[in-house]
PDB file of C-alpha atoms in Angstrom:
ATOM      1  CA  UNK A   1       0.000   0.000   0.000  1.00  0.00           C
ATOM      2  CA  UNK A   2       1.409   3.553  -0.827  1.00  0.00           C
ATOM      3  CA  UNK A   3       0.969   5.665   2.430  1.00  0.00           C
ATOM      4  CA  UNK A   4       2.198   8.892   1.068  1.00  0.00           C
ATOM      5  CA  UNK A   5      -0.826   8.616  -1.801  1.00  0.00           C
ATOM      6  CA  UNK A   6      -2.903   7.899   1.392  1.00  0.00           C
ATOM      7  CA  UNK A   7      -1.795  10.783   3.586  1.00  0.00           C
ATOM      8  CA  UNK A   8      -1.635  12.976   0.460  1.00  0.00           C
ATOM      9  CA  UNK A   9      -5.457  11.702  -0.331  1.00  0.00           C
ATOM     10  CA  UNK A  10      -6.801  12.317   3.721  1.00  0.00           C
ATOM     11  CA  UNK A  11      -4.368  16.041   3.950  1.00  0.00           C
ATOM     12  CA  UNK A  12      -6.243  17.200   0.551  1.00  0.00           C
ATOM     13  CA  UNK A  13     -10.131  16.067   2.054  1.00  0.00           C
ATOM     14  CA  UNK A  14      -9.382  17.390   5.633  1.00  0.00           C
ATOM     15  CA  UNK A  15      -7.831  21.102   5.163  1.00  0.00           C
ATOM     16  CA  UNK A  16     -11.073  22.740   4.354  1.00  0.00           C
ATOM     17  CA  UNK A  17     -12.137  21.218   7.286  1.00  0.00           C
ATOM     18  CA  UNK A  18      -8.801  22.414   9.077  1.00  0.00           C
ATOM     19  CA  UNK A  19      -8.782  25.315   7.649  1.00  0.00           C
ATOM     20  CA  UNK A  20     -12.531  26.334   8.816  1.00  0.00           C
ATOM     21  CA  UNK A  21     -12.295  24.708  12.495  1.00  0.00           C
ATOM     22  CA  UNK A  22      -9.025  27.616  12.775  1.00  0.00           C
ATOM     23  CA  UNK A  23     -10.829  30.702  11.198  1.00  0.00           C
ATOM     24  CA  UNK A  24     -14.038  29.705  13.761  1.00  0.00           C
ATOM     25  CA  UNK A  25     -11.848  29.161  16.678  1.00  0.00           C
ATOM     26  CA  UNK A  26     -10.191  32.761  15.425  1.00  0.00           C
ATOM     27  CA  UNK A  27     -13.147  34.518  15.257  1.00  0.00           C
ATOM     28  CA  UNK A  28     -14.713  33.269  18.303  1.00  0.00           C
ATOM     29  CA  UNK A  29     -11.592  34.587  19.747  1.00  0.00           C
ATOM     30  CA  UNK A  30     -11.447  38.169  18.153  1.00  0.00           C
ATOM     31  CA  UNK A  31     -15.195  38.588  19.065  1.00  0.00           C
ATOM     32  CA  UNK A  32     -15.083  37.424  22.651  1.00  0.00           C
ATOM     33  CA  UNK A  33     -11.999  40.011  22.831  1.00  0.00           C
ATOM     34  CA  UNK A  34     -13.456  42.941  20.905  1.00  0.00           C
ATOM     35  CA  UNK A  35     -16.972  42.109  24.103  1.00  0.00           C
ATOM     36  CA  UNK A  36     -14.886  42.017  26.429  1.00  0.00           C
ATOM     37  CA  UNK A  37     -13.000  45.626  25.656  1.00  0.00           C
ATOM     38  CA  UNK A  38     -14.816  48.270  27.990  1.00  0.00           C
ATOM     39  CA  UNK A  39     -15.710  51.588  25.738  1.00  0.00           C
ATOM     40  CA  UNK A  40     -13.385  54.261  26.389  1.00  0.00           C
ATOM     41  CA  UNK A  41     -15.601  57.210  28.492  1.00  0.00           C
ATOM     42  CA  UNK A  42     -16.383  60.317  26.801  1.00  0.00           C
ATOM     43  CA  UNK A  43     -14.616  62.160  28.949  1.00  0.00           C
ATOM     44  CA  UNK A  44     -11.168  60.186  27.859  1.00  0.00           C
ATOM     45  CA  UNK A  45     -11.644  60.380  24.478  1.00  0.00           C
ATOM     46  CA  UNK A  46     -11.918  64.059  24.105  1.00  0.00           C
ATOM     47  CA  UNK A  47      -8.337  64.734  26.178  1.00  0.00           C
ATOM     48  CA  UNK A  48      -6.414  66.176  23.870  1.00  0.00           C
ATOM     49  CA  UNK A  49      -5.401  68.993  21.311  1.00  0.00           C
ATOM     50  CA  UNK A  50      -8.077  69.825  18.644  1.00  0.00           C
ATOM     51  CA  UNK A  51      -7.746  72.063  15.624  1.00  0.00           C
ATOM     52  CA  UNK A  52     -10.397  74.094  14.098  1.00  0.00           C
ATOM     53  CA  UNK A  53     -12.658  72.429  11.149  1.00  0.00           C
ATOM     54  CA  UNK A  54     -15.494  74.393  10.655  1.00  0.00           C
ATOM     55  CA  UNK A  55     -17.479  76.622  12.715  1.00  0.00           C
ATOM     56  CA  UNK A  56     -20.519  77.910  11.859  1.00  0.00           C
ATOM     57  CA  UNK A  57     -23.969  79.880  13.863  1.00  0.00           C
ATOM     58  CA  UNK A  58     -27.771  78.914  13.351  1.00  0.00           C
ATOM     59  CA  UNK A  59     -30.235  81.121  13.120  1.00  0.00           C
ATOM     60  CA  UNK A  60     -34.208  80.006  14.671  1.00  0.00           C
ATOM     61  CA  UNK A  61     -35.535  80.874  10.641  1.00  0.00           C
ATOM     62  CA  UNK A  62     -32.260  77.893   9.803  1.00  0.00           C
ATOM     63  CA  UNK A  63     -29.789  80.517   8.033  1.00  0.00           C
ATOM     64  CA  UNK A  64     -26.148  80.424   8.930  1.00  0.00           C
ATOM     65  CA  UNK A  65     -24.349  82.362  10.023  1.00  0.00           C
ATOM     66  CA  UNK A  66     -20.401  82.661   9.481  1.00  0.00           C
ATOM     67  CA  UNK A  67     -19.332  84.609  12.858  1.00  0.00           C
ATOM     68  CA  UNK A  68     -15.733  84.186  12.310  1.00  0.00           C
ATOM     69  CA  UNK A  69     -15.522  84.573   8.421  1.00  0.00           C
ATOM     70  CA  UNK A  70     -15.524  81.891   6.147  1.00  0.00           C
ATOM     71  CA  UNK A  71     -11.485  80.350   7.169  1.00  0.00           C
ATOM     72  CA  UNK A  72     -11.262  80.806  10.948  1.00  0.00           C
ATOM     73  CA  UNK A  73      -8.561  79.022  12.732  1.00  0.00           C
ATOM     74  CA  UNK A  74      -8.833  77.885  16.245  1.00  0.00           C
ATOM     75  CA  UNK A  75      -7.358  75.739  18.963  1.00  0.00           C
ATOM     76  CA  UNK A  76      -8.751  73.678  21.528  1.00  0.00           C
ATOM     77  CA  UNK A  77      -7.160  71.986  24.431  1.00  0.00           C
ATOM     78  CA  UNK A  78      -8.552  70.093  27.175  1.00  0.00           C
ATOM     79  CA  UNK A  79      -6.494  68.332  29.879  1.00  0.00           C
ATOM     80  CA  UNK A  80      -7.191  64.827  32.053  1.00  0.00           C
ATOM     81  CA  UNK A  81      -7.348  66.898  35.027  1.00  0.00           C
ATOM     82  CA  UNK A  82     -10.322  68.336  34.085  1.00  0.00           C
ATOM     83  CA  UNK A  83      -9.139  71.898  32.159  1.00  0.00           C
ATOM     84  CA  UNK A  84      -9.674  73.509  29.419  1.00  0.00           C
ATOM     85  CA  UNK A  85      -8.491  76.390  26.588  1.00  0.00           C
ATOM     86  CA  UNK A  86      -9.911  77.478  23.735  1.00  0.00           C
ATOM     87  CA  UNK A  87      -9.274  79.855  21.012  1.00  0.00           C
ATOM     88  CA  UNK A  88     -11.015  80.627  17.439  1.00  0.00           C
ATOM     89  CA  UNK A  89     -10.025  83.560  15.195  1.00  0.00           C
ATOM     90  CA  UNK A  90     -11.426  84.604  12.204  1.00  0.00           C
ATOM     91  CA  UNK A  91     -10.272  85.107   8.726  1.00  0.00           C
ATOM     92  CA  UNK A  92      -9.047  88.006   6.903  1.00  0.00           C
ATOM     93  CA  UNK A  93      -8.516  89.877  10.129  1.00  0.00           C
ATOM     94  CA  UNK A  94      -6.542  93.220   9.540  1.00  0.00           C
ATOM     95  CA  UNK A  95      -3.596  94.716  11.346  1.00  0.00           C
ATOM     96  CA  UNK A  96      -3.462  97.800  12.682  1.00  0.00           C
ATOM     97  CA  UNK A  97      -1.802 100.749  11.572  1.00  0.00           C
ATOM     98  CA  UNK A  98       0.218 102.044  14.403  1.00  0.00           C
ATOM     99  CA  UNK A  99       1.308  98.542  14.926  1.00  0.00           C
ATOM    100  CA  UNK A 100       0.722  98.557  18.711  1.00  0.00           C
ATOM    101  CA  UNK A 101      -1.974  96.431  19.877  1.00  0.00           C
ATOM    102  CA  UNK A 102      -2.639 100.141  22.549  1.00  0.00           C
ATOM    103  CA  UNK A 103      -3.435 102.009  20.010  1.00  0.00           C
ATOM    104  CA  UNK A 104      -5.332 100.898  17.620  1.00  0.00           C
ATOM    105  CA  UNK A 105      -8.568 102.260  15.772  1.00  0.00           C
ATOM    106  CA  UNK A 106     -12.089 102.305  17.448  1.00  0.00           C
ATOM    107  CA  UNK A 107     -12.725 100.657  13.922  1.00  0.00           C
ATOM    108  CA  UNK A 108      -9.612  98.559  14.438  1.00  0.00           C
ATOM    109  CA  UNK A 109     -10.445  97.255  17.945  1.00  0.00           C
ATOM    110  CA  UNK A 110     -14.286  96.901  17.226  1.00  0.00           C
ATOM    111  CA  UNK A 111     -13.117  94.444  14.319  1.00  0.00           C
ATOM    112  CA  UNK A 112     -10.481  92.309  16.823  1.00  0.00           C
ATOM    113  CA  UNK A 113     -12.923  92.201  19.144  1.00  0.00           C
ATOM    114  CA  UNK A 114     -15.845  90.306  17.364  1.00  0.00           C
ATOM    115  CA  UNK A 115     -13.498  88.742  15.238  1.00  0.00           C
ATOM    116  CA  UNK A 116     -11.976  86.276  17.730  1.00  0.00           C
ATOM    117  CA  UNK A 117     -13.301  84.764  21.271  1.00  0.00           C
ATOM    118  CA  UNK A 118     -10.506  83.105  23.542  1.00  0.00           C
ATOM    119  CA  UNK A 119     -11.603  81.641  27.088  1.00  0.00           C
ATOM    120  CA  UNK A 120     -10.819  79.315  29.517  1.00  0.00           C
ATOM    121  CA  UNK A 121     -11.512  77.337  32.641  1.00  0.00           C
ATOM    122  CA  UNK A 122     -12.593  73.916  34.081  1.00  0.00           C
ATOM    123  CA  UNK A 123     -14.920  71.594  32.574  1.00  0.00           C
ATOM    124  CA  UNK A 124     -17.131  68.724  33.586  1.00  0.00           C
ATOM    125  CA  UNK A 125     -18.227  65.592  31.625  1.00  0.00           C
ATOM    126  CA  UNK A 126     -21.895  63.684  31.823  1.00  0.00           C
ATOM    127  CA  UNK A 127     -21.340  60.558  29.997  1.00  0.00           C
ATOM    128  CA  UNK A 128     -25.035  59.834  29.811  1.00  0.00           C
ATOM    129  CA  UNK A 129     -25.985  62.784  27.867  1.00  0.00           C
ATOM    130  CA  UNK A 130     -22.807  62.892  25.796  1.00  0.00           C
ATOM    131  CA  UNK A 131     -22.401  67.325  27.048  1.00  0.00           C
ATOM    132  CA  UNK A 132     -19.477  69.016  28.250  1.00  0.00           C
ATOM    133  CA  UNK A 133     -20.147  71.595  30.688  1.00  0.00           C
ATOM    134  CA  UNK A 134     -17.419  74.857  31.127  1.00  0.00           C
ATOM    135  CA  UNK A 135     -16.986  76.242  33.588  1.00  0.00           C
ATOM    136  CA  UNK A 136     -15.548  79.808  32.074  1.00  0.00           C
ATOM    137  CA  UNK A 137     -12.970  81.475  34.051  1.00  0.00           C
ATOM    138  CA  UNK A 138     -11.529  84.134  31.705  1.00  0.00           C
ATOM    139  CA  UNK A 139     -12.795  85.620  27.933  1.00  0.00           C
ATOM    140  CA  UNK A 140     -12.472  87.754  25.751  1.00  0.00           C
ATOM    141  CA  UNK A 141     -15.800  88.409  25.980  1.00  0.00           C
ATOM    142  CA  UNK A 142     -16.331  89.127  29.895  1.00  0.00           C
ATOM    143  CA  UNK A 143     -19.529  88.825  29.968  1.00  0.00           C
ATOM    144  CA  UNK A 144     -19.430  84.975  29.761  1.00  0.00           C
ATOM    145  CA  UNK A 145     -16.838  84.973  32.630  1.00  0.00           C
ATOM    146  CA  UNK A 146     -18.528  82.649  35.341  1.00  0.00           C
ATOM    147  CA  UNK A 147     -20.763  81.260  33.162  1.00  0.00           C
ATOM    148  CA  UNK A 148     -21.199  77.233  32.384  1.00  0.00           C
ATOM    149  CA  UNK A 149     -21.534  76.904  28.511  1.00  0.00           C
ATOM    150  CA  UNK A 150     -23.135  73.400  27.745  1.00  0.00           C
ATOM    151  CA  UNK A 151     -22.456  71.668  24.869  1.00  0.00           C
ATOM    152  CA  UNK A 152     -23.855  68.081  23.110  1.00  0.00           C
ATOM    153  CA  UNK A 153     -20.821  66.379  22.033  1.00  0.00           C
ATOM    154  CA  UNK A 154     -20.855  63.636  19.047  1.00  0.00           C
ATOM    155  CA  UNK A 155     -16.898  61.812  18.475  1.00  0.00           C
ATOM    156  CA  UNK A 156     -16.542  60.002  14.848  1.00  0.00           C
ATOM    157  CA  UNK A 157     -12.897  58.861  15.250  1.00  0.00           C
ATOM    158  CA  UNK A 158     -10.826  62.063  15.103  1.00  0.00           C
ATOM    159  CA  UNK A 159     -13.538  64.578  14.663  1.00  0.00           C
ATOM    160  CA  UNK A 160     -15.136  66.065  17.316  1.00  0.00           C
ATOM    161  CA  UNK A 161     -18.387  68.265  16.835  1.00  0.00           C
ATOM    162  CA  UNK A 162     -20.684  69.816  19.001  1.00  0.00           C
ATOM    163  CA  UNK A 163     -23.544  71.926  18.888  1.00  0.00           C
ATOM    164  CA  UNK A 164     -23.736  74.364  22.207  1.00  0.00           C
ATOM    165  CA  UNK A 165     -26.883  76.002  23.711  1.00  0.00           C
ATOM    166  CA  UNK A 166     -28.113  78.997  22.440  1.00  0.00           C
ATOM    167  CA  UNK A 167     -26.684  82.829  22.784  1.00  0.00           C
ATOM    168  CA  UNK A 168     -28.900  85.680  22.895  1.00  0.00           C
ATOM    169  CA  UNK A 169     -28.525  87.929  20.224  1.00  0.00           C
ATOM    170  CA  UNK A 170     -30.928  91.322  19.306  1.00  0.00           C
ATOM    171  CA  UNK A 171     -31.600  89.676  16.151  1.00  0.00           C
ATOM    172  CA  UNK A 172     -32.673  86.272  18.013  1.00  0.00           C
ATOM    173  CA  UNK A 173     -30.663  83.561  19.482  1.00  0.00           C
ATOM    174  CA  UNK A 174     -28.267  81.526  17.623  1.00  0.00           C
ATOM    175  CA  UNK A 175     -27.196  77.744  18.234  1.00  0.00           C
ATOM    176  CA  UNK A 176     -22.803  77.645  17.555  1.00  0.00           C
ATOM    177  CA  UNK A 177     -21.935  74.336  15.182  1.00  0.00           C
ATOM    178  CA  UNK A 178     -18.351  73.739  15.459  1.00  0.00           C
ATOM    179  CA  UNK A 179     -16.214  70.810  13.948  1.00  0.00           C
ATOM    180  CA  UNK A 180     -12.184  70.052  15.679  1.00  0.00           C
ATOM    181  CA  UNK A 181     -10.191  67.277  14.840  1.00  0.00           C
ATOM    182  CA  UNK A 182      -7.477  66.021  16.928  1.00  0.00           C
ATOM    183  CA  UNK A 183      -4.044  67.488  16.243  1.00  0.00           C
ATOM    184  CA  UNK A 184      -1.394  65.208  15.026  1.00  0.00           C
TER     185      UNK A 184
END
C-alpha cells in the first residue's frame, strides 16, 4: 500500500475542514476580545489637542451664520485633570496701523474684538448625555466669565463636533456648530 498517496489523499479532504475549524476558533476569539474591551468614556476620548474644522452659527428661521468669516482658525485643548483652553479667530482679520496692539482704531479694535473669542476654565463631563459643561474662568468676551456653557458632544474617530446652547442675540438667538479634529 502507498501511504504517502494515502496521507496525500486524507491532507487534501481534511484542510477545508482544518482550515474552517481555525478561522471559527479565530473569530470566536477576536469577538469574545473585541466584548470584552470596555468603551473608552467620553470624557477620555476628548483629552487632547483639537484644531479648528469648521465653525458655523444657526439662526431660529435655519440661516447660517459665518461669525468668524468663512477660514477661521482655532485651537482647543482640554487636559485629564479636568481643564480647558480654547481659542477661534477669524479670517481676513486686519492689522493695525500704528502697529501697537494700545493704540489701535475704534474701527480697528471693534473688528479684533468680534473677530476672535478666547476663554478658559474647568470643565465637567456627563457621559449619559454625551455634554461638556465649562466652567468659564476668563474671555475675551467678559460677559461669559462665570458662566457654564453646555455643549452636546458627538466623536466620529478624530472629529469632534458639538452643537452648544443657544446665545442671545438682538436679532434672536443663535445655536454655535463647530467641527475640531485632533491634532497630530
Amino acid at each position: 500500500m502507498n501511504f504517502d498517496w494515502v496521507a496525500k489523499r486524507i491532507w487534501k479532504k481534511s484542510l477545508p475542514l482544518f482550515a474552517g475549524i481555525i478561522f471559527l476558533a479565530s473569530a470566536t476569539f477576536t469577538l469574545s476580545a473585541t466584548a470584552q474591551e470596555p468603551t473608552m468614556p467620553l470624557k477620555e476620548q476628548i483629552i487632547g489637542t483639537w484644531d479648528l474644522v469648521a465653525n458655523y452659527a444657526e439662526r431660529q428661521d435655519g440661516s447660517r451664520l459665518d461669525a468668524f468669516g468663512p477660514s477661521p482658525s482655532g485651537r482647543y485643548m482640554l487636559d485629564a485633570g479636568g481643564r480647558f483652553s480654547y481659542m477661534i479667530y477669524g479670517s481676513g482679520r486686519p492689522k493695525f496701523v500704528s502697529n501697537n496692539r494700545r493704540e489701535g482704531s475704534p474701527e480697528e479694535n471693534k473688528t479684533a474684538v468680534q473677530g476672535m473669542i478666547a476663554f478658559f476654565g474647568t470643565y465637567i463631563v456627563d457621559e449619559a448625555t454625551h455634554t461638556v459643561t465649562w466652567h468659564v474662568e476668563r474671555c475675551s468676551f467678559p460677559n461669559w466669565e462665570g458662566s457654564d456653557r453646555r455643549t452636546t458632544v458627538t466623536l466620529n474617530g478624530n472629529d469632534l463636533s458639538y452643537t452648544a446652547d443657544p446665545i442671545p442675540s438682538a436679532a434672536g438667538p443663535y445655536i454655535p456648530h463647530v467641527t475640531w479634529k485632533r491634532s497630530r
